[in-house]
JSON list of C-alpha atoms in Angstrom, two decimals:
[
{"chain": "X", "resi": 24, "resn": "MET", "atom": "CA", "xyz": [-63.60, 158.07, -19.91]},
{"chain": "X", "resi": 25, "resn": "MET", "atom": "CA", "xyz": [-63.07, 160.71, -17.30]},
{"chain": "X", "resi": 26, "resn": "MET", "atom": "CA", "xyz": [-60.52, 163.47, -16.96]},
{"chain": "X", "resi": 27, "resn": "VAL", "atom": "CA", "xyz": [-58.11, 163.19, -14.03]},
{"chain": "X", "resi": 28, "resn": "LEU", "atom": "CA", "xyz": [-56.24, 166.45, -14.57]},
{"chain": "X", "resi": 29, "resn": "PRO", "atom": "CA", "xyz": [-58.21, 169.29, -12.91]},
{"chain": "X", "resi": 30, "resn": "LYS", "atom": "CA", "xyz": [-60.38, 171.23, -15.33]},
{"chain": "X", "resi": 31, "resn": "CYS", "atom": "CA", "xyz": [-59.05, 174.49, -16.86]},
{"chain": "X", "resi": 32, "resn": "LEU", "atom": "CA", "xyz": [-55.51, 173.92, -15.56]},
{"chain": "X", "resi": 33, "resn": "PRO", "atom": "CA", "xyz": [-53.08, 175.59, -18.01]},
{"chain": "X", "resi": 34, "resn": "THR", "atom": "CA", "xyz": [-50.69, 173.12, -19.64]},
{"chain": "X", "resi": 35, "resn": "LEU", "atom": "CA", "xyz": [-49.31, 175.07, -22.61]},
{"chain": "X", "resi": 36, "resn": "GLN", "atom": "CA", "xyz": [-48.04, 178.61, -23.11]},
{"chain": "X", "resi": 37, "resn": "GLN", "atom": "CA", "xyz": [-48.03, 179.71, -26.72]},
{"chain": "X", "resi": 38, "resn": "LEU", "atom": "CA", "xyz": [-44.71, 181.36, -27.32]},
{"chain": "X", "resi": 39, "resn": "ASN", "atom": "CA", "xyz": [-45.88, 183.90, -29.92]},
{"chain": "X", "resi": 40, "resn": "ALA", "atom": "CA", "xyz": [-48.90, 185.22, -27.98]},
{"chain": "X", "resi": 41, "resn": "GLY", "atom": "CA", "xyz": [-47.96, 184.27, -24.42]},
{"chain": "X", "resi": 42, "resn": "ILE", "atom": "CA", "xyz": [-51.46, 182.86, -23.89]},
{"chain": "X", "resi": 43, "resn": "TRP", "atom": "CA", "xyz": [-51.90, 179.95, -21.47]},
{"chain": "X", "resi": 44, "resn": "THR", "atom": "CA", "xyz": [-54.15, 177.18, -22.81]},
{"chain": "X", "resi": 45, "resn": "HIS", "atom": "CA", "xyz": [-55.08, 173.70, -21.67]},
{"chain": "X", "resi": 46, "resn": "PRO", "atom": "CA", "xyz": [-54.89, 171.30, -24.63]},
{"chain": "X", "resi": 47, "resn": "ASP", "atom": "CA", "xyz": [-53.09, 168.54, -22.70]},
{"chain": "X", "resi": 48, "resn": "ASN", "atom": "CA", "xyz": [-55.36, 166.33, -20.63]},
{"chain": "X", "resi": 49, "resn": "VAL", "atom": "CA", "xyz": [-55.11, 163.06, -18.73]},
{"chain": "X", "resi": 50, "resn": "PHE", "atom": "CA", "xyz": [-57.97, 160.63, -19.10]},
{"chain": "X", "resi": 51, "resn": "CYS", "atom": "CA", "xyz": [-58.70, 157.35, -17.38]},
{"chain": "X", "resi": 52, "resn": "THR", "atom": "CA", "xyz": [-61.47, 154.81, -17.18]},
{"chain": "X", "resi": 53, "resn": "GLU", "atom": "CA", "xyz": [-63.83, 154.36, -14.24]},
{"chain": "X", "resi": 54, "resn": "HIS", "atom": "CA", "xyz": [-61.98, 151.35, -12.84]},
{"chain": "X", "resi": 55, "resn": "THR", "atom": "CA", "xyz": [-58.55, 153.08, -12.96]},
{"chain": "X", "resi": 56, "resn": "LYS", "atom": "CA", "xyz": [-59.76, 156.32, -11.35]},
{"chain": "X", "resi": 57, "resn": "ASP", "atom": "CA", "xyz": [-58.96, 155.10, -7.83]},
{"chain": "X", "resi": 58, "resn": "SER", "atom": "CA", "xyz": [-55.36, 154.35, -8.85]},
{"chain": "X", "resi": 59, "resn": "PHE", "atom": "CA", "xyz": [-54.57, 158.07, -9.25]},
{"chain": "X", "resi": 60, "resn": "ILE", "atom": "CA", "xyz": [-53.25, 159.61, -6.03]},
{"chain": "X", "resi": 61, "resn": "SER", "atom": "CA", "xyz": [-52.57, 162.96, -7.66]},
{"chain": "X", "resi": 62, "resn": "CYS", "atom": "CA", "xyz": [-52.46, 164.52, -11.10]},
{"chain": "X", "resi": 63, "resn": "ASN", "atom": "CA", "xyz": [-51.22, 168.07, -11.48]},
{"chain": "X", "resi": 64, "resn": "THR", "atom": "CA", "xyz": [-48.84, 170.26, -13.47]},
{"chain": "X", "resi": 65, "resn": "ASN", "atom": "CA", "xyz": [-45.35, 171.35, -12.50]},
{"chain": "X", "resi": 66, "resn": "MET", "atom": "CA", "xyz": [-45.22, 175.13, -12.89]},
{"chain": "X", "resi": 67, "resn": "ALA", "atom": "CA", "xyz": [-41.47, 175.39, -12.19]},
{"chain": "X", "resi": 68, "resn": "PRO", "atom": "CA", "xyz": [-39.79, 178.60, -13.40]},
{"chain": "X", "resi": 69, "resn": "ASN", "atom": "CA", "xyz": [-37.16, 176.79, -15.50]},
{"chain": "X", "resi": 70, "resn": "GLN", "atom": "CA", "xyz": [-39.37, 175.11, -18.10]},
{"chain": "X", "resi": 71, "resn": "LEU", "atom": "CA", "xyz": [-38.03, 173.53, -21.26]},
{"chain": "X", "resi": 72, "resn": "VAL", "atom": "CA", "xyz": [-39.00, 175.13, -24.55]},
{"chain": "X", "resi": 73, "resn": "ILE", "atom": "CA", "xyz": [-40.13, 172.40, -26.93]},
{"chain": "X", "resi": 74, "resn": "LEU", "atom": "CA", "xyz": [-40.95, 173.15, -30.57]},
{"chain": "X", "resi": 75, "resn": "CYS", "atom": "CA", "xyz": [-41.31, 176.88, -29.86]},
{"chain": "X", "resi": 76, "resn": "ASP", "atom": "CA", "xyz": [-44.12, 176.28, -27.34]},
{"chain": "X", "resi": 77, "resn": "LYS", "atom": "CA", "xyz": [-43.86, 175.90, -23.60]},
{"chain": "X", "resi": 78, "resn": "HIS", "atom": "CA", "xyz": [-45.56, 172.67, -22.47]},
{"chain": "X", "resi": 79, "resn": "ILE", "atom": "CA", "xyz": [-45.88, 172.31, -18.73]},
{"chain": "X", "resi": 80, "resn": "PRO", "atom": "CA", "xyz": [-45.07, 168.78, -17.49]},
{"chain": "X", "resi": 81, "resn": "ILE", "atom": "CA", "xyz": [-47.99, 166.83, -16.06]},
{"chain": "X", "resi": 82, "resn": "LEU", "atom": "CA", "xyz": [-47.08, 164.92, -12.93]},
{"chain": "X", "resi": 83, "resn": "SER", "atom": "CA", "xyz": [-49.22, 161.89, -12.13]},
{"chain": "X", "resi": 84, "resn": "THR", "atom": "CA", "xyz": [-48.79, 159.76, -9.03]},
{"chain": "X", "resi": 85, "resn": "LEU", "atom": "CA", "xyz": [-50.35, 156.32, -9.23]},
{"chain": "X", "resi": 86, "resn": "LYS", "atom": "CA", "xyz": [-50.97, 153.70, -6.59]},
{"chain": "X", "resi": 87, "resn": "LEU", "atom": "CA", "xyz": [-50.25, 150.40, -8.28]},
{"chain": "X", "resi": 88, "resn": "GLU", "atom": "CA", "xyz": [-50.16, 147.12, -6.43]},
{"chain": "X", "resi": 89, "resn": "ILE", "atom": "CA", "xyz": [-48.02, 144.39, -7.88]},
{"chain": "X", "resi": 90, "resn": "PRO", "atom": "CA", "xyz": [-49.02, 141.03, -6.49]},
{"chain": "X", "resi": 91, "resn": "HIS", "atom": "CA", "xyz": [-46.08, 138.85, -5.56]},
{"chain": "X", "resi": 92, "resn": "ALA", "atom": "CA", "xyz": [-46.08, 135.36, -6.96]},
{"chain": "X", "resi": 93, "resn": "GLN", "atom": "CA", "xyz": [-46.50, 132.79, -4.25]},
{"chain": "X", "resi": 94, "resn": "ASN", "atom": "CA", "xyz": [-43.56, 130.40, -4.26]},
{"chain": "X", "resi": 95, "resn": "LYS", "atom": "CA", "xyz": [-45.04, 127.18, -3.07]},
{"chain": "X", "resi": 96, "resn": "SER", "atom": "CA", "xyz": [-42.80, 124.50, -1.70]},
{"chain": "X", "resi": 97, "resn": "ASN", "atom": "CA", "xyz": [-42.20, 121.65, -4.09]},
{"chain": "X", "resi": 98, "resn": "ARG", "atom": "CA", "xyz": [-40.56, 118.30, -3.68]},
{"chain": "X", "resi": 99, "resn": "ASN", "atom": "CA", "xyz": [-36.90, 118.38, -4.72]},
{"chain": "X", "resi": 100, "resn": "PHE", "atom": "CA", "xyz": [-36.55, 115.36, -7.01]},
{"chain": "X", "resi": 101, "resn": "HIS", "atom": "CA", "xyz": [-33.34, 116.69, -8.59]},
{"chain": "X", "resi": 102, "resn": "ASN", "atom": "CA", "xyz": [-30.91, 115.65, -5.85]},
{"chain": "X", "resi": 103, "resn": "ILE", "atom": "CA", "xyz": [-32.79, 112.71, -4.37]},
{"chain": "X", "resi": 104, "resn": "ASP", "atom": "CA", "xyz": [-30.98, 109.58, -3.22]},
{"chain": "X", "resi": 105, "resn": "TRP", "atom": "CA", "xyz": [-32.89, 106.96, -5.19]},
{"chain": "X", "resi": 106, "resn": "GLU", "atom": "CA", "xyz": [-31.35, 104.06, -3.25]},
{"chain": "X", "resi": 107, "resn": "GLU", "atom": "CA", "xyz": [-32.80, 105.49, -0.03]},
{"chain": "X", "resi": 108, "resn": "PHE", "atom": "CA", "xyz": [-36.12, 106.06, -1.80]},
{"chain": "X", "resi": 109, "resn": "ASN", "atom": "CA", "xyz": [-36.27, 102.43, -2.96]},
{"chain": "X", "resi": 110, "resn": "LYS", "atom": "CA", "xyz": [-35.21, 101.20, 0.50]},
{"chain": "X", "resi": 111, "resn": "SER", "atom": "CA", "xyz": [-38.13, 103.12, 2.04]},
{"chain": "X", "resi": 112, "resn": "LEU", "atom": "CA", "xyz": [-40.60, 102.06, -0.67]},
{"chain": "X", "resi": 113, "resn": "LEU", "atom": "CA", "xyz": [-39.95, 98.28, -0.51]},
{"chain": "X", "resi": 114, "resn": "PRO", "atom": "CA", "xyz": [-41.50, 97.70, 2.98]},
{"chain": "X", "resi": 115, "resn": "ARG", "atom": "CA", "xyz": [-44.60, 99.63, 1.96]},
{"chain": "X", "resi": 116, "resn": "LEU", "atom": "CA", "xyz": [-44.96, 97.52, -1.15]},
{"chain": "X", "resi": 117, "resn": "GLY", "atom": "CA", "xyz": [-44.49, 94.40, 1.00]},
{"chain": "X", "resi": 118, "resn": "GLN", "atom": "CA", "xyz": [-47.47, 95.43, 3.16]},
{"chain": "X", "resi": 119, "resn": "MET", "atom": "CA", "xyz": [-49.68, 95.21, 0.08]},
{"chain": "X", "resi": 120, "resn": "GLY", "atom": "CA", "xyz": [-49.29, 91.42, 0.06]},
{"chain": "X", "resi": 121, "resn": "PRO", "atom": "CA", "xyz": [-47.79, 89.07, -2.49]},
{"chain": "X", "resi": 122, "resn": "PRO", "atom": "CA", "xyz": [-48.36, 89.71, -6.20]},
{"chain": "X", "resi": 123, "resn": "CYS", "atom": "CA", "xyz": [-51.54, 88.13, -7.51]},
{"chain": "X", "resi": 124, "resn": "THR", "atom": "CA", "xyz": [-53.61, 88.09, -10.66]},
{"chain": "X", "resi": 125, "resn": "ILE", "atom": "CA", "xyz": [-56.12, 90.92, -10.86]},
{"chain": "X", "resi": 126, "resn": "THR", "atom": "CA", "xyz": [-59.43, 89.69, -12.25]},
{"chain": "X", "resi": 127, "resn": "THR", "atom": "CA", "xyz": [-61.97, 92.40, -11.47]},
{"chain": "X", "resi": 128, "resn": "GLN", "atom": "CA", "xyz": [-62.13, 96.15, -11.88]},
{"chain": "X", "resi": 129, "resn": "ALA", "atom": "CA", "xyz": [-62.57, 96.57, -8.11]},
{"chain": "X", "resi": 130, "resn": "GLU", "atom": "CA", "xyz": [-59.34, 94.64, -7.44]},
{"chain": "X", "resi": 131, "resn": "PHE", "atom": "CA", "xyz": [-57.56, 96.79, -10.01]},
{"chain": "X", "resi": 132, "resn": "GLY", "atom": "CA", "xyz": [-58.84, 99.97, -8.32]},
{"chain": "X", "resi": 133, "resn": "ARG", "atom": "CA", "xyz": [-57.69, 98.77, -4.87]},
{"chain": "X", "resi": 134, "resn": "ALA", "atom": "CA", "xyz": [-54.27, 97.76, -6.19]},
{"chain": "X", "resi": 135, "resn": "ALA", "atom": "CA", "xyz": [-53.82, 101.10, -7.98]},
{"chain": "X", "resi": 136, "resn": "SER", "atom": "CA", "xyz": [-54.83, 103.13, -4.92]},
{"chain": "X", "resi": 137, "resn": "ASN", "atom": "CA", "xyz": [-52.58, 101.04, -2.62]},
{"chain": "X", "resi": 138, "resn": "LEU", "atom": "CA", "xyz": [-49.62, 101.50, -4.97]},
{"chain": "X", "resi": 139, "resn": "THR", "atom": "CA", "xyz": [-50.29, 105.23, -5.28]},
{"chain": "X", "resi": 140, "resn": "ARG", "atom": "CA", "xyz": [-50.58, 105.59, -1.49]},
{"chain": "X", "resi": 141, "resn": "ALA", "atom": "CA", "xyz": [-47.29, 103.69, -0.95]},
{"chain": "X", "resi": 142, "resn": "ILE", "atom": "CA", "xyz": [-45.44, 105.89, -3.44]},
{"chain": "X", "resi": 143, "resn": "GLN", "atom": "CA", "xyz": [-46.91, 109.12, -2.06]},
{"chain": "X", "resi": 144, "resn": "GLU", "atom": "CA", "xyz": [-46.05, 108.17, 1.55]},
{"chain": "X", "resi": 145, "resn": "THR", "atom": "CA", "xyz": [-42.49, 107.40, 0.47]},
{"chain": "X", "resi": 146, "resn": "ILE", "atom": "CA", "xyz": [-42.24, 110.73, -1.34]},
{"chain": "X", "resi": 147, "resn": "LYS", "atom": "CA", "xyz": [-43.45, 112.57, 1.79]},
{"chain": "X", "resi": 148, "resn": "GLU", "atom": "CA", "xyz": [-40.90, 110.73, 3.92]},
{"chain": "X", "resi": 149, "resn": "VAL", "atom": "CA", "xyz": [-37.81, 110.76, 1.70]},
{"chain": "X", "resi": 150, "resn": "VAL", "atom": "CA", "xyz": [-38.04, 113.63, -0.79]},
{"chain": "X", "resi": 151, "resn": "PRO", "atom": "CA", "xyz": [-37.23, 116.97, 0.86]},
{"chain": "X", "resi": 152, "resn": "LEU", "atom": "CA", "xyz": [-39.24, 120.14, 0.31]},
{"chain": "X", "resi": 153, "resn": "SER", "atom": "CA", "xyz": [-37.55, 123.00, -1.45]},
{"chain": "X", "resi": 154, "resn": "LYS", "atom": "CA", "xyz": [-38.56, 126.61, -1.82]},
{"chain": "X", "resi": 155, "resn": "PRO", "atom": "CA", "xyz": [-37.10, 127.75, -5.12]},
{"chain": "X", "resi": 156, "resn": "SER", "atom": "CA", "xyz": [-35.96, 131.29, -5.74]},
{"chain": "X", "resi": 157, "resn": "PRO", "atom": "CA", "xyz": [-38.24, 133.22, -8.12]},
{"chain": "X", "resi": 158, "resn": "HIS", "atom": "CA", "xyz": [-35.18, 133.79, -10.31]},
{"chain": "X", "resi": 159, "resn": "LEU", "atom": "CA", "xyz": [-34.21, 130.12, -10.45]},
{"chain": "X", "resi": 160, "resn": "LYS", "atom": "CA", "xyz": [-33.95, 128.30, -13.76]},
{"chain": "X", "resi": 161, "resn": "GLN", "atom": "CA", "xyz": [-36.31, 125.50, -12.84]},
{"chain": "X", "resi": 162, "resn": "TRP", "atom": "CA", "xyz": [-35.34, 123.39, -15.84]},
{"chain": "X", "resi": 163, "resn": "TRP", "atom": "CA", "xyz": [-31.66, 123.36, -14.81]},
{"chain": "X", "resi": 164, "resn": "ASN", "atom": "CA", "xyz": [-30.35, 120.40, -12.82]},
{"chain": "X", "resi": 165, "resn": "HIS", "atom": "CA", "xyz": [-27.09, 118.91, -11.57]},
{"chain": "X", "resi": 166, "resn": "ASP", "atom": "CA", "xyz": [-26.59, 116.72, -14.68]},
{"chain": "X", "resi": 167, "resn": "LEU", "atom": "CA", "xyz": [-26.79, 119.76, -16.96]},
{"chain": "X", "resi": 168, "resn": "ALA", "atom": "CA", "xyz": [-24.26, 121.56, -14.76]},
{"chain": "X", "resi": 169, "resn": "LEU", "atom": "CA", "xyz": [-21.83, 118.62, -15.10]},
{"chain": "X", "resi": 170, "resn": "MET", "atom": "CA", "xyz": [-22.30, 118.52, -18.88]},
{"chain": "X", "resi": 171, "resn": "ARG", "atom": "CA", "xyz": [-21.76, 122.26, -19.12]},
{"chain": "X", "resi": 172, "resn": "HIS", "atom": "CA", "xyz": [-18.58, 121.93, -17.07]},
{"chain": "X", "resi": 173, "resn": "LYS", "atom": "CA", "xyz": [-17.33, 119.24, -19.51]},
{"chain": "X", "resi": 174, "resn": "VAL", "atom": "CA", "xyz": [-18.11, 121.45, -22.51]},
{"chain": "X", "resi": 175, "resn": "VAL", "atom": "CA", "xyz": [-16.26, 124.39, -20.98]},
{"chain": "X", "resi": 176, "resn": "LYS", "atom": "CA", "xyz": [-13.29, 122.14, -20.21]},
{"chain": "X", "resi": 177, "resn": "LEU", "atom": "CA", "xyz": [-13.23, 120.75, -23.77]},
{"chain": "X", "resi": 178, "resn": "ASN", "atom": "CA", "xyz": [-13.45, 124.26, -25.23]},
{"chain": "X", "resi": 179, "resn": "TYR", "atom": "CA", "xyz": [-10.53, 125.31, -23.06]},
{"chain": "X", "resi": 180, "resn": "GLU", "atom": "CA", "xyz": [-8.43, 122.32, -24.19]},
{"chain": "X", "resi": 181, "resn": "SER", "atom": "CA", "xyz": [-9.11, 122.83, -27.91]}
]
């Protein structure tokens, strides 16, 4: 621990004797030392008297960086037109050939990767990207909004 407030800086005036002392200190650790821009007392003439002693306020200025969360673009599956999605997916599935019996593990692996590729290409083509607000309720969707509207309407009618 190290002291950030300059040494021997008066922080308290004892009311009965008028003596200035320095019992109040500001400590920090080695890794937080660079965060302090300044640390000093405010020797303003109109100080508050607290509990019969005159404590001088300690003013600390800190440099704190708050990292902003990166809002990455996601696919917006909430309002997707599934008919259009299926219409785009069917030709890709047709390119894989007719359905056949899978007998080996290698055939299964090829079929799984072809199906995955077809679905991912369709998602890239049909599903739009969205950049959600950081304050967005990500669990909320259009269906919940409709149900909430019905509940409000029923409450109003009853």
